[in-house]
Structures are given as structure tokens and as C-alpha cells.
Short mmCIF file of C-alpha atoms in Angstrom, two decimals:
data_model
loop_
_atom_site.label_atom_id
_atom_site.label_comp_id
_atom_site.label_asym_id
_atom_site.label_seq_id
_atom_site.Cartn_x
_atom_site.Cartn_y
_atom_site.Cartn_z
CA UNK A 1 0.00 0.00 0.00
CA UNK A 2 1.30 3.45 -0.91
CA UNK A 3 1.53 5.69 2.15
CA UNK A 4 0.50 9.33 2.04
CA UNK A 5 3.02 11.62 3.70
CA UNK A 6 2.52 15.28 4.56
CA UNK A 7 4.89 18.07 5.64
CA UNK A 8 2.96 18.59 8.86
CA UNK A 9 5.12 21.30 10.45
CA UNK A 10 4.79 23.70 7.54
CA UNK A 11 1.03 23.31 7.47
CA UNK A 12 0.74 23.83 11.22
CA UNK A 13 2.20 27.27 10.73
CA UNK A 14 -0.69 28.16 8.40
CA UNK A 15 -3.34 27.30 11.01
CA UNK A 16 -4.75 30.24 12.96
CA UNK A 17 -4.01 29.23 16.55
CA UNK A 18 -5.56 31.14 19.45
CA UNK A 19 -4.09 28.84 22.10
CA UNK A 20 -2.35 25.48 22.30
CA UNK A 21 -5.82 23.89 22.40
CA UNK A 22 -8.01 25.53 19.77
CA UNK A 23 -7.52 25.97 16.04
CA UNK A 24 -9.88 27.55 13.55
CA UNK A 25 -10.18 24.26 11.66
CA UNK A 26 -11.62 22.59 14.74
CA UNK A 27 -14.80 24.54 13.98
CA UNK A 28 -14.57 25.24 10.26
CA UNK A 29 -13.91 22.22 8.05
CA UNK A 30 -10.61 22.66 6.14
CA UNK A 31 -10.52 22.34 2.38
CA UNK A 32 -7.35 20.42 1.65
CA UNK A 33 -5.95 17.03 2.57
CA UNK A 34 -2.80 18.62 3.95
CA UNK A 35 -4.78 20.92 6.24
CA UNK A 36 -6.91 18.01 7.49
CA UNK A 37 -3.86 15.88 8.21
CA UNK A 38 -2.17 18.78 10.00
CA UNK A 39 -5.27 19.37 12.12
CA UNK A 40 -5.37 15.71 13.16
CA UNK A 41 -1.65 15.67 13.96
CA UNK A 42 -1.92 18.84 16.01
CA UNK A 43 -5.03 17.80 17.92
CA UNK A 44 -5.51 14.08 18.42
CA UNK A 45 -3.69 12.43 21.32
CA UNK A 46 -5.83 9.31 21.68
CA UNK A 47 -7.07 7.06 18.87
CA UNK A 48 -9.66 4.57 20.11
CA UNK A 49 -10.23 1.51 17.92
CA UNK A 50 -12.72 -1.16 19.03
CA UNK A 51 -11.07 -4.13 17.36
CA UNK A 52 -13.85 -6.63 18.19
CA UNK A 53 -17.50 -6.70 19.22
CA UNK A 54 -17.46 -9.61 21.69
CA UNK A 55 -17.53 -9.25 25.47
CA UNK A 56 -17.75 -12.21 27.84
CA UNK A 57 -19.58 -10.20 30.52
CA UNK A 58 -22.91 -8.40 30.75
CA UNK A 59 -22.46 -5.94 33.59
CA UNK A 60 -25.66 -4.13 34.57
CA UNK A 61 -23.90 -0.74 34.48
CA UNK A 62 -22.74 -1.24 30.88
CA UNK A 63 -24.82 -0.93 27.67
CA UNK A 64 -23.57 -4.40 26.71
CA UNK A 65 -26.10 -5.77 29.22
CA UNK A 66 -28.90 -4.80 26.85
CA UNK A 67 -27.58 -6.53 23.72
CA UNK A 68 -26.00 -9.84 22.74
CA UNK A 69 -22.24 -9.50 22.60
CA UNK A 70 -21.71 -12.92 24.14
CA UNK A 71 -22.35 -14.80 20.91
CA UNK A 72 -21.69 -11.99 18.43
CA UNK A 73 -18.00 -11.96 17.52
CA UNK A 74 -17.69 -9.46 14.71
CA UNK A 75 -14.29 -7.85 14.25
CA UNK A 76 -13.31 -4.53 12.77
CA UNK A 77 -12.54 -5.41 9.13
CA UNK A 78 -8.83 -5.90 8.48
CA UNK A 79 -8.77 -3.40 5.63
CA UNK A 80 -10.27 -0.68 7.84
CA UNK A 81 -7.82 -1.38 10.68
CA UNK A 82 -4.89 -1.37 8.25
CA UNK A 83 -6.02 1.92 6.71
CA UNK A 84 -6.28 3.59 10.13
CA UNK A 85 -2.75 2.54 11.01
CA UNK A 86 -1.32 3.52 7.63
CA UNK A 87 -2.99 6.93 7.84
CA UNK A 88 -1.46 7.40 11.29
CA UNK A 89 1.90 6.26 9.96
CA UNK A 90 1.75 8.95 7.28
CA UNK A 91 1.85 11.64 9.99
CA UNK A 92 4.31 9.72 12.18
CA UNK A 93 1.74 9.46 14.95
CA UNK A 94 3.46 8.97 18.32
CA UNK A 95 0.65 9.32 20.85
CA UNK A 96 -1.87 6.87 22.37
CA UNK A 97 -3.84 4.09 20.69
CA UNK A 98 -6.52 2.26 22.68
CA UNK A 99 -7.89 -1.11 21.49
CA UNK A 100 -11.20 -1.25 23.32
CA UNK A 101 -14.55 0.43 23.78
CA UNK A 102 -17.24 -2.01 24.92
CA UNK A 103 -15.44 -5.16 23.83
CA UNK A 104 -13.11 -7.51 25.70
CA UNK A 105 -9.93 -7.46 23.58
CA UNK A 106 -8.22 -10.36 25.36
CA UNK A 107 -10.99 -12.82 24.42
CA UNK A 108 -9.38 -13.23 20.98
CA UNK A 109 -5.72 -13.83 21.72
CA UNK A 110 -4.41 -14.36 18.16
CA UNK A 111 -6.17 -11.24 16.86
CA UNK A 112 -5.10 -9.04 19.77
CA UNK A 113 -1.44 -10.03 19.51
CA UNK A 114 -1.55 -9.50 15.75
CA UNK A 115 -3.09 -6.03 16.14
CA UNK A 116 -0.56 -4.95 18.78
CA UNK A 117 2.38 -6.18 16.70
CA UNK A 118 1.07 -4.46 13.56
CA UNK A 119 0.71 -1.13 15.36
CA UNK A 120 4.17 -1.42 16.90
CA UNK A 121 5.67 -2.20 13.50
CA UNK A 122 4.14 0.84 11.81
CA UNK A 123 3.96 3.26 14.74
CA UNK A 124 7.06 2.45 16.78
CA UNK A 125 6.78 5.51 19.04
CA UNK A 126 3.08 5.17 19.88
CA UNK A 127 1.66 4.25 23.29
CA UNK A 128 -0.47 1.11 22.87
CA UNK A 129 -2.90 0.32 25.67
CA UNK A 130 -6.38 -0.98 26.43
CA UNK A 131 -8.75 -1.80 29.27
CA UNK A 132 -9.73 -5.36 30.13
CA UNK A 133 -11.82 -7.21 32.70
CA UNK A 134 -8.81 -9.43 33.34
CA UNK A 135 -10.70 -12.71 32.99
CA UNK A 136 -8.36 -14.13 30.34
CA UNK A 137 -5.05 -12.77 31.64
CA UNK A 138 -2.22 -15.14 32.50
CA UNK A 139 1.51 -14.61 32.90
CA UNK A 140 2.32 -16.07 29.50
CA UNK A 141 -0.43 -14.03 27.81
CA UNK A 142 0.95 -10.84 29.37
CA UNK A 143 4.45 -11.73 28.27
CA UNK A 144 3.22 -12.31 24.72
CA UNK A 145 1.49 -8.91 24.69
CA UNK A 146 4.65 -7.21 25.92
CA UNK A 147 6.73 -8.95 23.25
CA UNK A 148 4.19 -7.81 20.64
CA UNK A 149 4.60 -4.21 21.77
CA UNK A 150 1.99 -3.35 24.42
CA UNK A 151 2.84 -0.22 26.43
CA UNK A 152 0.40 -0.22 29.34
CA UNK A 153 -2.67 -2.09 30.61
CA UNK A 154 -5.75 -1.18 32.63
CA UNK A 155 -7.64 -3.93 34.45
CA UNK A 156 -11.11 -3.43 35.94
CA UNK A 157 -12.06 -6.29 38.27
CA UNK A 158 -15.85 -6.51 38.16
CA UNK A 159 -18.06 -8.19 40.77
CA UNK A 160 -19.78 -11.48 39.91
CA UNK A 161 -22.85 -11.21 37.70
CA UNK A 162 -25.94 -9.88 39.51
CA UNK A 163 -23.85 -9.00 42.58
CA UNK A 164 -23.61 -5.46 43.89
CA UNK A 165 -20.25 -3.92 44.72
CA UNK A 166 -18.93 -4.65 48.20
CA UNK A 167 -15.50 -4.23 49.76
CA UNK A 168 -15.01 -7.87 50.75
CA UNK A 169 -15.74 -9.10 47.23
CA UNK A 170 -13.48 -6.40 45.78
CA UNK A 171 -10.56 -7.46 47.98
CA UNK A 172 -11.17 -11.10 47.05
CA UNK A 173 -10.96 -10.17 43.36
CA UNK A 174 -7.64 -8.41 43.99
CA UNK A 175 -6.29 -11.45 45.82
CA UNK A 176 -7.42 -13.85 43.09
CA UNK A 177 -5.93 -11.67 40.37
CA UNK A 178 -2.59 -11.38 42.17
CA UNK A 179 -2.49 -15.12 42.74
CA UNK A 180 -3.15 -15.86 39.09
CA UNK A 181 -0.31 -13.61 37.95
CA UNK A 182 2.05 -14.69 40.71
CA UNK A 183 2.67 -11.13 41.87
CA UNK A 184 0.86 -8.89 44.33
CA UNK A 185 -0.89 -5.66 43.43
CA UNK A 186 0.37 -2.64 45.35
CA UNK A 187 -2.75 -0.82 46.57
CA UNK A 188 -2.57 2.97 46.37
CA UNK A 189 -6.22 3.91 47.00
CA UNK A 190 -8.64 2.17 49.34
CA UNK A 191 -11.97 3.94 49.71
CA UNK A 192 -14.58 1.71 51.42
CA UNK A 193 -17.76 1.35 49.42
CA UNK A 194 -16.25 3.25 46.50
CA UNK A 195 -13.04 1.92 44.94
CA UNK A 196 -9.77 0.07 45.33
CA UNK A 197 -6.92 1.04 43.02
CA UNK A 198 -3.42 -0.31 42.64
CA UNK A 199 -0.61 -1.17 40.27
CA UNK A 200 1.86 -3.92 39.53
CA UNK A 201 4.66 -4.30 37.03
CA UNK A 202 5.22 -7.56 35.20
CA UNK A 203 7.65 -8.07 32.29
CA UNK A 204 8.29 -4.31 32.54
CA UNK A 205 4.62 -3.67 31.76
CA UNK A 206 2.74 -1.29 34.05
CA UNK A 207 -0.64 -2.77 34.96
CA UNK A 208 -3.23 -0.49 36.57
CA UNK A 209 -5.83 -2.46 38.56
CA UNK A 210 -9.20 -1.15 39.77
CA UNK A 211 -12.44 -2.15 41.38
CA UNK A 212 -15.09 0.57 41.30
CA UNK A 213 -18.64 0.94 42.56
CA UNK A 214 -20.25 1.85 39.28
CA UNK A 215 -23.68 2.32 40.80
CA UNK A 216 -22.12 5.51 42.20
CA UNK A 217 -19.48 6.37 39.61
CA UNK A 218 -20.85 4.81 36.45
CA UNK A 219 -21.74 6.75 33.32
CA UNK A 220 -25.08 6.37 31.55
CA UNK A 221 -23.14 6.11 28.26
CA UNK A 222 -25.12 8.66 26.32
CA UNK A 223 -28.40 7.55 27.91
CA UNK A 224 -27.97 3.90 26.93
CA UNK A 225 -27.83 2.76 30.59
CA UNK A 226 -31.06 4.23 31.91
CA UNK A 227 -30.47 3.10 35.50
CA UNK A 228 -27.48 5.44 35.70
CA UNK A 229 -29.08 8.47 34.06
CA UNK A 230 -29.23 11.54 36.25
CA UNK A 231 -31.80 13.63 34.41
CA UNK A 232 -31.23 16.58 36.75
CA UNK A 233 -27.50 16.79 36.07
CA UNK A 234 -27.89 19.48 33.43
CA UNK A 235 -24.27 19.45 32.28
CA UNK A 236 -22.72 22.79 31.39
CA UNK A 237 -19.04 21.76 31.29
CA UNK A 238 -17.19 21.71 27.97
CA UNK A 239 -15.71 18.46 26.67
CA UNK A 240 -12.30 17.80 25.15
CA UNK A 241 -13.02 14.39 23.61
CA UNK A 242 -14.17 15.57 20.15
CA UNK A 243 -10.98 17.62 20.01
CA UNK A 244 -8.42 15.13 21.34
CA UNK A 245 -9.96 11.70 20.66
CA UNK A 246 -10.73 9.86 17.44
CA UNK A 247 -13.12 6.99 18.13
CA UNK A 248 -13.96 4.07 15.83
CA UNK A 249 -16.35 1.25 16.80
CA UNK A 250 -16.03 -2.38 15.69
CA UNK A 251 -18.34 -1.84 12.69
CA UNK A 252 -16.45 1.22 11.49
CA UNK A 253 -18.85 3.75 13.00
CA UNK A 254 -17.15 6.97 14.06
CA UNK A 255 -18.48 8.70 17.17
CA UNK A 256 -17.59 12.04 18.80
CA UNK A 257 -16.48 10.19 21.94
CA UNK A 258 -16.24 6.84 23.71
CA UNK A 259 -19.51 7.29 25.62
CA UNK A 260 -21.55 6.29 22.56
CA UNK A 261 -22.42 2.70 21.77
CA UNK A 262 -22.47 1.20 18.27
CA UNK A 263 -25.17 -1.35 19.13
CA UNK A 264 -27.64 1.34 20.20
CA UNK A 265 -29.83 2.41 17.32
CA UNK A 266 -30.44 5.90 18.69
CA UNK A 267 -26.71 6.50 18.86
CA UNK A 268 -26.18 5.14 15.36
CA UNK A 269 -29.06 7.20 13.96
CA UNK A 270 -28.40 10.54 15.59
CA UNK A 271 -24.87 10.70 16.98
CA UNK A 272 -22.52 8.95 14.58
CA UNK A 273 -20.19 10.96 12.37
CA UNK A 274 -20.55 8.28 9.70
CA UNK A 275 -18.70 5.10 8.82
CA UNK A 276 -14.97 5.25 8.33
CA UNK A 277 -15.33 3.33 5.08
CA UNK A 278 -17.22 6.33 3.67
CA UNK A 279 -14.27 8.69 4.12
CA UNK A 280 -11.09 8.76 2.03
CA UNK A 281 -8.97 8.78 5.20
CA UNK A 282 -9.23 9.33 8.95
CA UNK A 283 -8.25 12.98 8.53
CA UNK A 284 -11.33 13.72 6.44
CA UNK A 285 -13.52 12.11 9.11
CA UNK A 286 -11.92 14.07 11.95
CA UNK A 287 -12.13 17.34 10.00
CA UNK A 288 -15.70 16.74 8.79
CA UNK A 289 -18.32 19.42 9.23
CA UNK A 290 -20.34 17.06 11.43
CA UNK A 291 -17.54 16.58 13.96
CA UNK A 292 -16.77 20.31 13.71
CA UNK A 293 -20.34 21.01 14.85
CA UNK A 294 -19.89 18.73 17.86
CA UNK A 295 -16.80 20.72 18.78
CA UNK A 296 -18.71 23.97 18.39
CA UNK A 297 -21.39 22.76 20.80
CA UNK A 298 -18.94 21.37 23.35
CA UNK A 299 -16.42 24.21 23.39
CA UNK A 300 -18.11 26.53 25.87
CA UNK A 301 -19.45 26.42 29.42
CA UNK A 302 -23.12 26.32 28.47
CA UNK A 303 -26.17 24.02 28.85
CA UNK A 304 -25.63 20.85 26.86
CA UNK A 305 -28.18 18.94 24.80
CA UNK A 306 -28.73 15.17 24.63
CA UNK A 307 -26.75 12.97 24.88
CA UNK A 308 -24.21 15.18 26.64
CA UNK A 309 -26.64 16.68 29.16
CA UNK A 310 -26.44 13.65 31.47
CA UNK A 311 -22.72 12.93 31.07
CA UNK A 312 -20.84 13.32 34.35
CA UNK A 313 -17.32 12.89 32.96
CA UNK A 314 -15.04 15.77 33.95
CA UNK A 315 -17.87 18.02 35.10
CA UNK A 316 -16.41 21.17 36.61
CA UNK A 317 -16.88 24.87 37.22
CA UNK A 318 -14.81 27.06 34.95
CA UNK A 319 -12.83 30.07 36.10
CA UNK A 320 -13.84 33.48 34.79
CA UNK A 321 -10.71 33.54 32.65
CA UNK A 322 -11.40 30.14 31.08
CA UNK A 323 -15.05 30.96 30.41
CA UNK A 324 -14.03 34.24 28.78
CA UNK A 325 -11.34 32.54 26.67
CA UNK A 326 -13.70 29.89 25.37
CA UNK A 327 -16.40 32.44 24.63
CA UNK A 328 -13.85 34.50 22.69
CA UNK A 329 -12.80 31.46 20.65
CA UNK A 330 -16.45 30.75 19.86
CA UNK A 331 -17.10 34.33 18.72
CA UNK A 332 -13.97 34.35 16.56
CA UNK A 333 -14.54 31.09 14.73
CA UNK A 334 -18.24 30.25 15.06
CA UNK A 335 -20.22 33.44 15.59
CA UNK A 336 -22.12 35.42 18.14
CA UNK A 337 -23.33 33.59 21.24
CA UNK A 338 -27.09 33.26 21.28
CA UNK A 339 -28.98 33.75 24.53
CA UNK A 340 -30.81 30.48 25.30
CA UNK A 341 -34.57 30.58 25.63
CA UNK A 342 -35.97 30.10 29.15
CA UNK A 343 -36.47 26.41 29.92
CA UNK A 344 -39.99 25.09 29.99
CA UNK A 345 -40.81 22.83 32.93
CA UNK A 346 -41.16 19.97 32.65
CA UNK A 347 -39.02 19.79 29.50
CA UNK A 348 -37.96 16.71 27.52
CA UNK A 349 -34.30 16.11 26.78
CA UNK A 350 -33.49 18.17 23.73
CA UNK A 351 -31.32 17.08 20.85
CA UNK A 352 -28.68 19.29 19.34
CA UNK A 353 -30.57 21.52 16.92
CA UNK A 354 -28.50 20.56 13.88
CA UNK A 355 -28.65 16.79 14.37
CA UNK A 356 -30.46 14.89 11.62
CA UNK A 357 -31.23 11.16 11.55
CA UNK A 358 -28.65 9.35 9.45
CA UNK A 359 -30.83 6.30 8.93
CA UNK A 360 -34.24 4.90 9.86
CA UNK A 361 -34.88 4.50 13.57
CA UNK A 362 -36.59 1.27 14.63
CA UNK A 363 -39.62 1.31 16.88
CA UNK A 364 -37.66 -0.07 19.77
CA UNK A 365 -34.75 2.32 19.35
CA UNK A 366 -32.44 -0.65 19.79
CA UNK A 367 -31.03 -3.23 17.42
#
């Protein structure tokens, strides 16, 4: 395959930067391939690629609990995966690549090792990592992943199916995991009823280990886990994910962030950027007018629409200086800030005004 290469540094100089974070082409789709590639190289620090569909668990606080990913074992097509990596190679990408969303990557050992090795071959300076439930991990499997090129690992130890989080069970999971790997986890955080967090190093691989009470700290994943939806949250915080992340699901669907779920028909219909196979390269997808509109809506401290209105990730109160800076960026590149109409009570969750269905929505709203 012929690789496209671009003189990124020279094109960066042509971009109108107002800070190290915001560029005009984040909000106004660039015209040329070189500008799109430069924008991606300047902005994206985390490429998320869901290499498979399958997960061996159905946790109640995860959208997987509402669909069948136990028997479905689709994989991201090889040609799409290869194209993503070759596009990244063309800009000498040296930042993070994550190999999971709602899948369990370690369930398919041959594929996972192949994917890690392929990335390491073509992107030797990148940070390759993923999150796992740890069910399939063994010492020899970890060693094989390290030899293939894995950089770091995150392990979430979930409670047994249909069991609520409790400290005793969480400690038991830590003990079992340590015993299986033949090395103890050094606990750094122990918060009763909330979380246990620790690390261990094996074969020079840093492994971050967690147990978390997701009934308290879980996300409703764009409204797809109704039991975790806090309808009164009313998020106003901005979000960096559409700026810094590039997220591809197992079927090639591109989303603005990792909170959206490819097997949810509402998400596919209203929130997807499109399918990566429909774009000439990943740079065109990232620089698309649709993703630019997401960035416009998530730049400022302002009331957010569905699905972002109930997202609790990185909610915060901005300083006067930060609010003013973001408002100034918006005025410069997007336009004047409209005063929102007074809310009607009770009010349904509103969609972003520019969102249009991308395909027919089923009656159930779920595949």
C-alpha cells in the first residue's frame, strides 16, 4: 500500500491558533488534505479503535447488558484497521492508541497479539494500551502482549454477575488476580464502598488495577444505561473528547467520543459521524463538518443537549478567565453567542438543533 506523507510542520504554521488547544479548523472544516492531516496531527492524542464486538460479561452498568455480545463476535474489518494505522503512519503518529470500547480485547488472543504487533511495526513511538476485565489474563499471555509491543494495561475487576459492589468481594478479586499472575498488586487507594486502586509491574509492563462501585461512579453512556441516568444533572461543562480523541467502533462507526455505543440504534441514527469506510482517510472524518459542529457545541461552558446533558465525565466549574477565553474562541470562529430561551418545565431532553437522523430508527430504538 502506498503511504500518504505530509509536511505537517509547515502546514501547522498556516493554522490560525488562538491557544495550544483551539484551532480555527476545529470549527470550520478545512478544504485540503494537507490541512486536514495537519489538524489531526496537532489535535488528536488518543485514537480509540474497538477491534472486536465480543464481550464475555454483561455488567448491569454497561450498555452491553442490553444486547448480545456474548455470541456476536464481529471484528473490525482488516482493511479498515490497516487503513487507520497507515494513515497514522503517514503523519508519524506517536501518541496513544486504545484497542477497546465495549469489547473484551483479550478474548481473541491471536487477533489481539496481531493487532498490537502491527501497530508497533508501523507506529514504533506510539503508546499502545487498552482496558480489560482481566478474565483471560495469565503470565504467559501478558508476556506475549509485551513482546508484541503493548505499552500499558488497565484492568477493571468486576463483581460477579448480579452482585452489587462490596468491599469484601473487591478485595477477594484483587487477591485472586494477584495469585493468578504470581505477583501482588500494590494498593494505592482504598476507599470503602467506593473503589480500590493499585498497580503492579510484570515483564516491565505497568498494569493499573481497579475495582469501582459503578452504581455511584458509572456513566449512563449517552443515555444507553437508563439506570445510571441523572436527568437533573444538566451538564454545562465543555468536553475535550471531540478535540483530542478519534473513536472508531467495531463496525467502522465513528463517534464524537467513547460514551456512545455502536449497538444502540439511537446512537447510530443521531450521533454517529458516519462510517470510516465512507471517508477517504481518517483525517477527512476528523475534520468533517459534522464533527466540527460537535466541537462547536462542546467548546463553551453552556447548557448541553442530549446525549451530553447527562454525562458526568469531567464536570467542573470554569474560572472566569477560562469561560471568557472559550467564549472569545467561539465568537472568533463560530459566531455570536445566542442567549438560550428560558427552559420550559417539565421539559424533555433536547437534541442538538442541527442533528439529523442518518438512517431509519426502529420502533424499539435498539437493534
